[in-house]
Coordinates of C-alpha atoms and ligand atoms in Angstrom, one line a residue:
M1 CA 14.5 39.9 69.9
Q2 CA 18.0 38.9 71.0
K3 CA 16.9 35.2 71.0
Q4 CA 15.4 35.4 67.5
H5 CA 18.6 37.0 66.4
T6 CA 20.6 34.1 67.6
V7 CA 18.2 31.6 65.9
T8 CA 18.4 33.3 62.5
N9 CA 22.2 33.7 62.6
N10 CA 22.5 30.0 63.6
L11 CA 20.4 29.1 60.6
I12 CA 22.5 31.2 58.3
D13 CA 25.6 29.5 59.7
K14 CA 24.0 26.1 59.1
L15 CA 23.1 27.1 55.5
R16 CA 26.6 28.2 54.8
R17 CA 28.0 24.9 56.2
E18 CA 25.4 22.5 54.7
K19 CA 24.3 24.4 51.6
E20 CA 20.7 23.7 52.2
L21 CA 17.9 24.1 54.7
T22 CA 14.4 22.6 55.2
F23 CA 11.4 24.4 53.8
E24 CA 10.5 25.5 57.4
E25 CA 14.0 26.9 58.0
Y26 CA 14.1 28.8 54.8
L27 CA 10.6 30.2 55.5
F28 CA 11.6 31.2 59.1
L29 CA 14.6 33.2 57.6
I30 CA 12.5 34.9 55.0
K31 CA 9.8 35.9 57.6
N32 CA 12.5 37.2 59.9
R33 CA 14.7 38.8 57.3
D34 CA 14.9 42.2 59.0
S35 CA 16.8 40.7 61.9
C36 CA 19.5 38.9 59.9
S37 CA 20.0 40.4 56.4
E38 CA 23.3 42.0 57.3
Y39 CA 24.6 38.8 58.7
L40 CA 23.4 36.9 55.6
F41 CA 25.1 39.4 53.2
K42 CA 28.4 39.2 55.2
N43 CA 28.3 35.4 54.6
S44 CA 27.1 35.5 51.0
T45 CA 29.7 37.9 49.9
E46 CA 32.4 35.9 51.6
V47 CA 31.3 32.8 49.8
R48 CA 31.2 34.6 46.4
R49 CA 34.7 35.9 47.1
E50 CA 36.0 32.4 47.9
I51 CA 34.9 31.2 44.5
Y52 CA 35.0 34.2 42.1
G53 CA 37.3 36.7 44.0
N54 CA 36.3 40.3 43.3
D55 CA 35.5 39.6 39.7
I56 CA 32.2 40.7 38.2
Y57 CA 31.3 39.2 34.9
I58 CA 29.5 41.3 32.2
R59 CA 27.1 39.9 29.6
G60 CA 26.1 42.0 26.6
L61 CA 22.4 41.8 26.2
I62 CA 21.1 42.0 22.7
E63 CA 17.3 42.3 22.7
F64 CA 16.8 41.4 19.0
T65 CA 13.0 41.1 18.8
N66 CA 10.0 42.2 20.9
F67 CA 7.4 40.2 18.9
C68 CA 6.0 37.5 21.1
K69 CA 3.4 34.8 20.5
N70 CA 2.8 34.4 24.3
D71 CA 0.6 36.5 26.5
C72 CA 2.2 36.3 29.9
L73 CA 0.1 38.5 32.2
Y74 CA 3.1 40.4 33.7
C75 CA 5.1 41.2 30.6
G76 CA 5.0 44.4 28.6
I77 CA 5.8 42.7 25.3
R78 CA 2.9 40.2 25.5
R79 CA 1.1 39.7 22.2
S80 CA -2.1 41.5 23.4
N81 CA -0.3 44.7 24.1
K82 CA -1.4 46.7 21.1
N83 CA 0.6 49.8 22.4
A84 CA 3.9 48.0 22.0
E85 CA 5.8 49.2 18.9
R86 CA 7.2 46.0 17.5
Y87 CA 10.7 45.6 16.0
R88 CA 13.1 42.9 14.7
L89 CA 16.9 43.2 14.3
T90 CA 18.5 41.9 11.2
K91 CA 21.5 39.6 11.4
E92 CA 23.7 42.5 10.3
E93 CA 22.4 44.7 13.1
I94 CA 22.9 41.9 15.7
L95 CA 26.5 41.5 14.4
L96 CA 27.1 45.3 14.7
S97 CA 25.9 45.2 18.3
A98 CA 28.3 42.3 18.9
D99 CA 31.2 44.3 17.3
E100 CA 30.6 47.2 19.5
G101 CA 30.3 44.9 22.5
Y102 CA 33.6 43.1 21.7
N103 CA 35.4 46.4 21.5
L104 CA 34.0 47.4 24.9
G105 CA 35.3 44.2 26.5
F106 CA 32.3 41.9 26.4
R107 CA 33.1 38.2 25.9
T108 CA 29.5 36.9 26.3
F109 CA 26.6 37.9 24.2
V110 CA 23.1 37.2 25.3
L111 CA 20.5 37.0 22.5
Q112 CA 17.2 37.7 24.1
G113 CA 13.8 38.1 22.6
G114 CA 10.1 37.4 22.7
E115 CA 9.0 34.0 21.2
D116 CA 9.0 35.1 17.6
N117 CA 8.5 32.5 15.0
Y118 CA 9.9 34.8 12.3
Y119 CA 13.2 33.6 13.5
T120 CA 13.2 30.0 12.3
D121 CA 15.7 27.5 13.7
D122 CA 17.7 28.0 10.5
K123 CA 17.9 31.8 11.1
I124 CA 18.9 31.4 14.7
E125 CA 21.6 28.9 13.8
D126 CA 22.9 31.2 11.1
I127 CA 23.1 34.1 13.7
I128 CA 24.9 31.9 16.2
K129 CA 27.4 30.6 13.6
S130 CA 28.1 34.1 12.4
I131 CA 28.9 35.5 15.8
K132 CA 31.0 32.4 16.7
Y133 CA 32.9 32.6 13.4
K134 CA 33.8 36.2 14.1
Y135 CA 34.3 35.9 17.9
P136 CA 35.4 32.3 18.7
D137 CA 36.6 33.4 22.1
C138 CA 33.1 34.5 23.1
A139 CA 30.3 32.6 24.7
I140 CA 26.7 32.8 23.3
T141 CA 23.7 32.7 25.6
L142 CA 20.3 32.3 24.1
S143 CA 17.1 33.5 25.9
I144 CA 14.3 32.9 23.4
G145 CA 11.9 30.9 25.4
E146 CA 10.4 27.4 25.0
K147 CA 11.5 25.3 22.0
S148 CA 11.6 21.6 21.2
Y149 CA 14.5 19.3 22.3
E150 CA 15.4 19.2 18.6
S151 CA 15.7 22.9 18.2
Y152 CA 17.7 23.3 21.4
K153 CA 20.0 20.6 20.0
K154 CA 20.5 22.4 16.7
F155 CA 21.3 25.6 18.5
K156 CA 23.9 23.8 20.7
L157 CA 25.5 22.2 17.7
A158 CA 25.6 25.6 16.0
G159 CA 27.7 26.9 18.9
A160 CA 25.4 28.2 21.6
D161 CA 26.9 27.7 25.0
R162 CA 24.3 28.8 27.5
Y163 CA 20.5 29.2 27.8
L164 CA 18.5 31.4 30.1
L165 CA 14.9 30.3 30.7
R166 CA 13.5 31.6 33.9
H167 CA 10.9 29.2 35.3
E168 CA 9.1 32.3 36.7
T169 CA 7.7 30.3 39.7
C170 CA 8.2 26.7 40.8
N171 CA 4.6 26.4 42.0
K172 CA 2.2 25.1 39.3
Y173 CA -0.8 26.9 40.8
H174 CA 1.1 30.2 40.9
Y175 CA 2.4 29.6 37.4
E176 CA -1.1 29.4 36.1
K177 CA -2.0 32.7 37.8
L178 CA 0.8 34.4 35.8
H179 CA 0.2 32.8 32.4
T180 CA -2.6 32.0 30.0
K181 CA -3.9 28.5 29.5
E182 CA -1.8 27.9 26.3
M183 CA 1.4 27.8 28.5
S184 CA 2.2 25.0 30.8
F185 CA 4.3 24.7 33.9
E186 CA 5.3 21.2 32.9
N187 CA 6.6 22.2 29.6
R188 CA 8.7 25.0 31.0
I189 CA 10.3 22.7 33.5
N190 CA 10.8 20.1 30.8
C191 CA 12.6 22.6 28.7
L192 CA 15.0 23.3 31.5
K193 CA 15.7 19.6 31.9
N194 CA 16.3 19.2 28.1
L195 CA 18.7 22.1 28.1
K196 CA 20.7 20.5 30.9
K197 CA 20.7 17.2 29.1
L198 CA 22.1 18.8 26.0
G199 CA 25.0 20.2 28.0
Y200 CA 24.1 23.9 28.1
Q201 CA 25.1 26.0 31.1
V202 CA 21.5 26.7 32.2
G203 CA 20.0 29.7 33.8
A204 CA 16.7 29.4 35.6
G205 CA 15.0 32.1 37.8
F206 CA 11.9 33.9 39.0
M207 CA 10.5 37.3 39.8
V208 CA 10.4 38.4 43.4
G209 CA 7.1 39.9 44.5
S210 CA 5.1 38.8 41.4
P211 CA 1.3 38.9 41.9
Y212 CA 0.0 36.1 44.2
Q213 CA 3.5 35.0 45.3
T214 CA 3.7 34.1 49.0
E215 CA 6.7 33.8 51.4
E216 CA 6.0 30.1 51.3
N217 CA 6.4 30.1 47.5
L218 CA 9.8 31.8 48.0
A219 CA 10.9 29.1 50.5
E220 CA 9.8 26.5 47.9
E221 CA 11.9 28.2 45.2
L222 CA 15.1 27.6 47.2
I223 CA 14.3 23.9 47.5
F224 CA 13.4 23.7 43.8
L225 CA 16.7 25.4 42.8
K226 CA 18.7 23.1 45.1
N227 CA 17.3 20.1 43.2
L228 CA 17.5 21.6 39.7
K229 CA 21.1 22.8 40.2
P230 CA 21.2 25.4 37.5
H231 CA 24.5 27.2 36.6
M232 CA 22.8 30.6 36.7
V233 CA 19.9 32.0 38.6
G234 CA 18.3 35.3 37.3
I235 CA 16.0 36.9 39.8
G236 CA 14.7 40.4 40.0
P237 CA 11.7 42.2 41.4
F238 CA 8.4 42.1 39.5
I239 CA 7.6 45.6 38.2
S240 CA 4.2 46.4 36.9
H241 CA 3.7 47.5 33.2
K242 CA 0.9 50.0 32.4
D243 CA -0.4 48.0 29.4
T244 CA -0.8 44.6 31.1
P245 CA -3.5 43.0 33.3
F246 CA -1.1 43.5 36.2
K247 CA -0.9 47.2 35.8
N248 CA -2.3 47.9 39.3
K249 CA -0.3 45.2 41.1
Q250 CA 2.4 46.2 43.6
S251 CA 6.0 45.8 42.4
G252 CA 8.5 43.5 44.2
K253 CA 10.5 44.9 47.1
L254 CA 14.2 45.7 47.2
D255 CA 14.9 44.1 50.6
L256 CA 13.2 40.8 49.8
T257 CA 15.0 40.6 46.4
L258 CA 18.4 41.2 48.1
F259 CA 17.6 38.7 50.8
M260 CA 16.8 36.0 48.2
L261 CA 20.0 36.7 46.4
G262 CA 21.9 36.1 49.6
L263 CA 20.1 32.8 50.3
I264 CA 20.7 31.6 46.7
R265 CA 24.4 32.3 47.0
L266 CA 24.6 30.2 50.1
T267 CA 22.4 27.4 48.7
L268 CA 24.3 27.2 45.3
P269 CA 27.7 28.6 46.2
N270 CA 29.2 28.5 42.7
V271 CA 26.1 29.8 40.9
L272 CA 26.3 32.7 38.4
L273 CA 24.0 35.3 39.9
P274 CA 23.1 38.6 38.1
A275 CA 22.3 41.9 39.8
T276 CA 19.5 42.5 37.3
T277 CA 18.3 45.6 35.4
A278 CA 15.0 45.3 37.2
L279 CA 16.8 45.6 40.5
G280 CA 18.5 48.7 39.2
T281 CA 15.1 50.0 38.2
I282 CA 13.4 49.8 41.6
D283 CA 16.4 51.4 43.4
P284 CA 19.0 53.8 42.1
E285 CA 21.7 51.7 43.7
G286 CA 19.9 48.4 43.2
R287 CA 22.6 46.7 41.3
E288 CA 25.4 47.7 43.7
K289 CA 23.3 46.5 46.5
G290 CA 22.7 43.2 44.6
I291 CA 26.5 42.7 44.4
K292 CA 26.8 43.4 48.1
A293 CA 24.2 40.7 48.7
G294 CA 26.2 38.1 46.8
A295 CA 25.6 38.7 43.0
N296 CA 28.6 38.4 40.6
V297 CA 27.2 39.2 37.1
V298 CA 25.7 42.3 35.4
M299 CA 24.0 42.3 32.1
P300 CA 24.2 45.7 30.4
N301 CA 22.3 46.5 27.3
L302 CA 24.0 46.2 23.9
S303 CA 20.9 46.7 21.8
P304 CA 20.9 49.6 19.3
V305 CA 19.7 52.7 21.1
S306 CA 17.0 53.1 18.5
V307 CA 15.1 50.0 19.8
R308 CA 15.9 50.1 23.5
K309 CA 12.7 51.8 24.6
K310 CA 10.7 49.3 22.6
Y311 CA 11.9 46.3 24.7
M312 CA 9.9 47.5 27.6
L313 CA 9.2 44.5 29.8
Y314 CA 8.1 46.7 32.7
D315 CA 7.6 50.5 33.3
N316 CA 10.6 52.8 33.8
K317 CA 13.3 50.4 32.7
I318 CA 16.7 52.0 33.2
C319 CA 19.5 52.5 30.6
T320 CA 17.2 52.7 27.6
G321 CA 18.5 56.1 26.4
D322 CA 22.3 55.6 26.7
E323 CA 24.9 54.4 24.3
S324 CA 26.5 51.0 25.2
A325 CA 29.9 52.7 25.8
Q326 CA 28.2 55.1 28.3
C327 CA 26.5 52.2 30.0
I328 CA 29.6 50.2 30.6
K329 CA 31.5 53.3 31.9
C330 CA 28.7 54.1 34.3
L331 CA 28.5 50.5 35.5
E332 CA 32.3 50.2 35.9
G333 CA 32.2 53.2 38.3
R334 CA 29.2 51.8 40.2
I335 CA 30.8 48.4 40.7
K336 CA 34.1 49.8 41.9
T337 CA 32.1 51.3 44.9
T338 CA 31.4 47.7 46.0
G339 CA 35.0 46.7 46.1
C340 CA 34.6 44.5 43.0
N341 CA 35.7 44.9 39.4
I342 CA 34.4 44.2 36.0
V343 CA 36.6 41.7 34.1
I344 CA 37.1 41.0 30.4
A345 CA 36.3 37.3 30.4
R346 CA 33.8 34.8 29.1
G347 CA 33.0 34.3 32.8
D348 CA 32.1 30.6 32.7
Y349 CA 30.6 28.7 35.7
K350 CA 33.2 27.6 38.2
G351 CA 32.0 24.1 38.8
G352 CA 31.8 22.4 42.0
N353 CA 30.5 18.9 42.1
E354 CA 27.3 19.9 43.9
N355 CA 26.2 21.9 40.9
D356 CA 27.1 19.6 38.0
Ligands
SAH401 N1 10.9 35.2 25.9 C1 12.0 34.9 26.7 C2 12.6 36.1 27.4 C3 11.7 36.7 28.4 S1 12.1 38.3 29.0 C4 11.6 33.8 27.7 O1 10.5 33.4 27.7 O2 12.5 33.3 28.5 C5 13.1 37.9 30.3 C6 12.6 37.9 31.7 O3 12.0 39.2 32.0 C7 11.4 37.0 31.9 O4 11.8 35.7 32.1 C8 10.7 37.6 33.2 O5 11.1 36.9 34.4 C9 11.2 39.0 33.2 N2 10.1 40.0 33.1 C10 9.1 40.0 32.3 N3 8.1 40.9 32.6 C11 8.6 41.5 33.8 C12 8.1 42.4 34.7 N4 6.9 43.0 34.5 N5 8.8 42.7 35.8 C13 10.0 42.1 36.0 N6 10.5 41.2 35.2 C14 9.8 40.9 34.1

């Protein structure tokens, strides 16, 4: 035991120093996470503090449509879910959410939705321009799935700054277990490459504990992320949804998600790393624990309360009944307990060469 302890701690020291490990070394740490998680978190929070201080960035999440043409097996808003009550927000409603968010101190708005062709490129461009016109000091992040290079280019020219597109898994075989045949792993990765090429700050990411995921897959994820060099990495536990084919599958675990957050912080020191709503859903203090593992971003919900329960990606999602003002107050208090503070800022990526 004592010996293993030394081996794992030495590997963590090496990761902090060299910012990467081999597949076997990552796998060894993941398999022996119980013996070294505290030491990992001590290092990952130190590294976060060196770069971002005690600042925690907030992103206002506006979930503007739950219509989706895709049928991802894990997702509660998949097109086959006949029990989902579908909604779309108008441009005016989106702008009202942004107004409320701005007054509460948000300087980044994340427009997230299912892949909904009702919102043509022209409509999305119009929404981006309207928010940018009113709030030129704010960043806009899009999270609306796979689009063509041309569409991504139009959105960028209209003023979008960032794009979140989780790759979901870096293993093609695993990807095909989570998605239907009409979706392709190659296209998803190609989208991420196009987004980088166009100069977006890009967010990738995956679910922890998704069905058929192995510890080997998680070790692969770290190598994949090291090569991709995204500016953000969104990870959270998979949580089953009662109206999906994965309804009886086990949800992802807290300890493993936290451990992955710590490893990601040491692998990509400058990365923007959210403590996600899914993490807050599987544990009442999940987001605080995420910050103590190296996360530096939280993404509270800014959607109108009337639609919040309809954007149900997974069962028991938290914060679906509260007003935005309540949410941010509650989060502020929670984050203070970690020794960090929410700041009013766009919260851009603090570049280091290794991530550019
Ligand atoms: N349509 C957009 C946004 C998807 S929702 C896109 O394709 O990028 C945002 C993220 O929620 C997904 O990328 C997925 O990783 C996560 N998610 C979906 N269903 C989930 C579930 N059951 N448990 C945990 N996370 C889930």
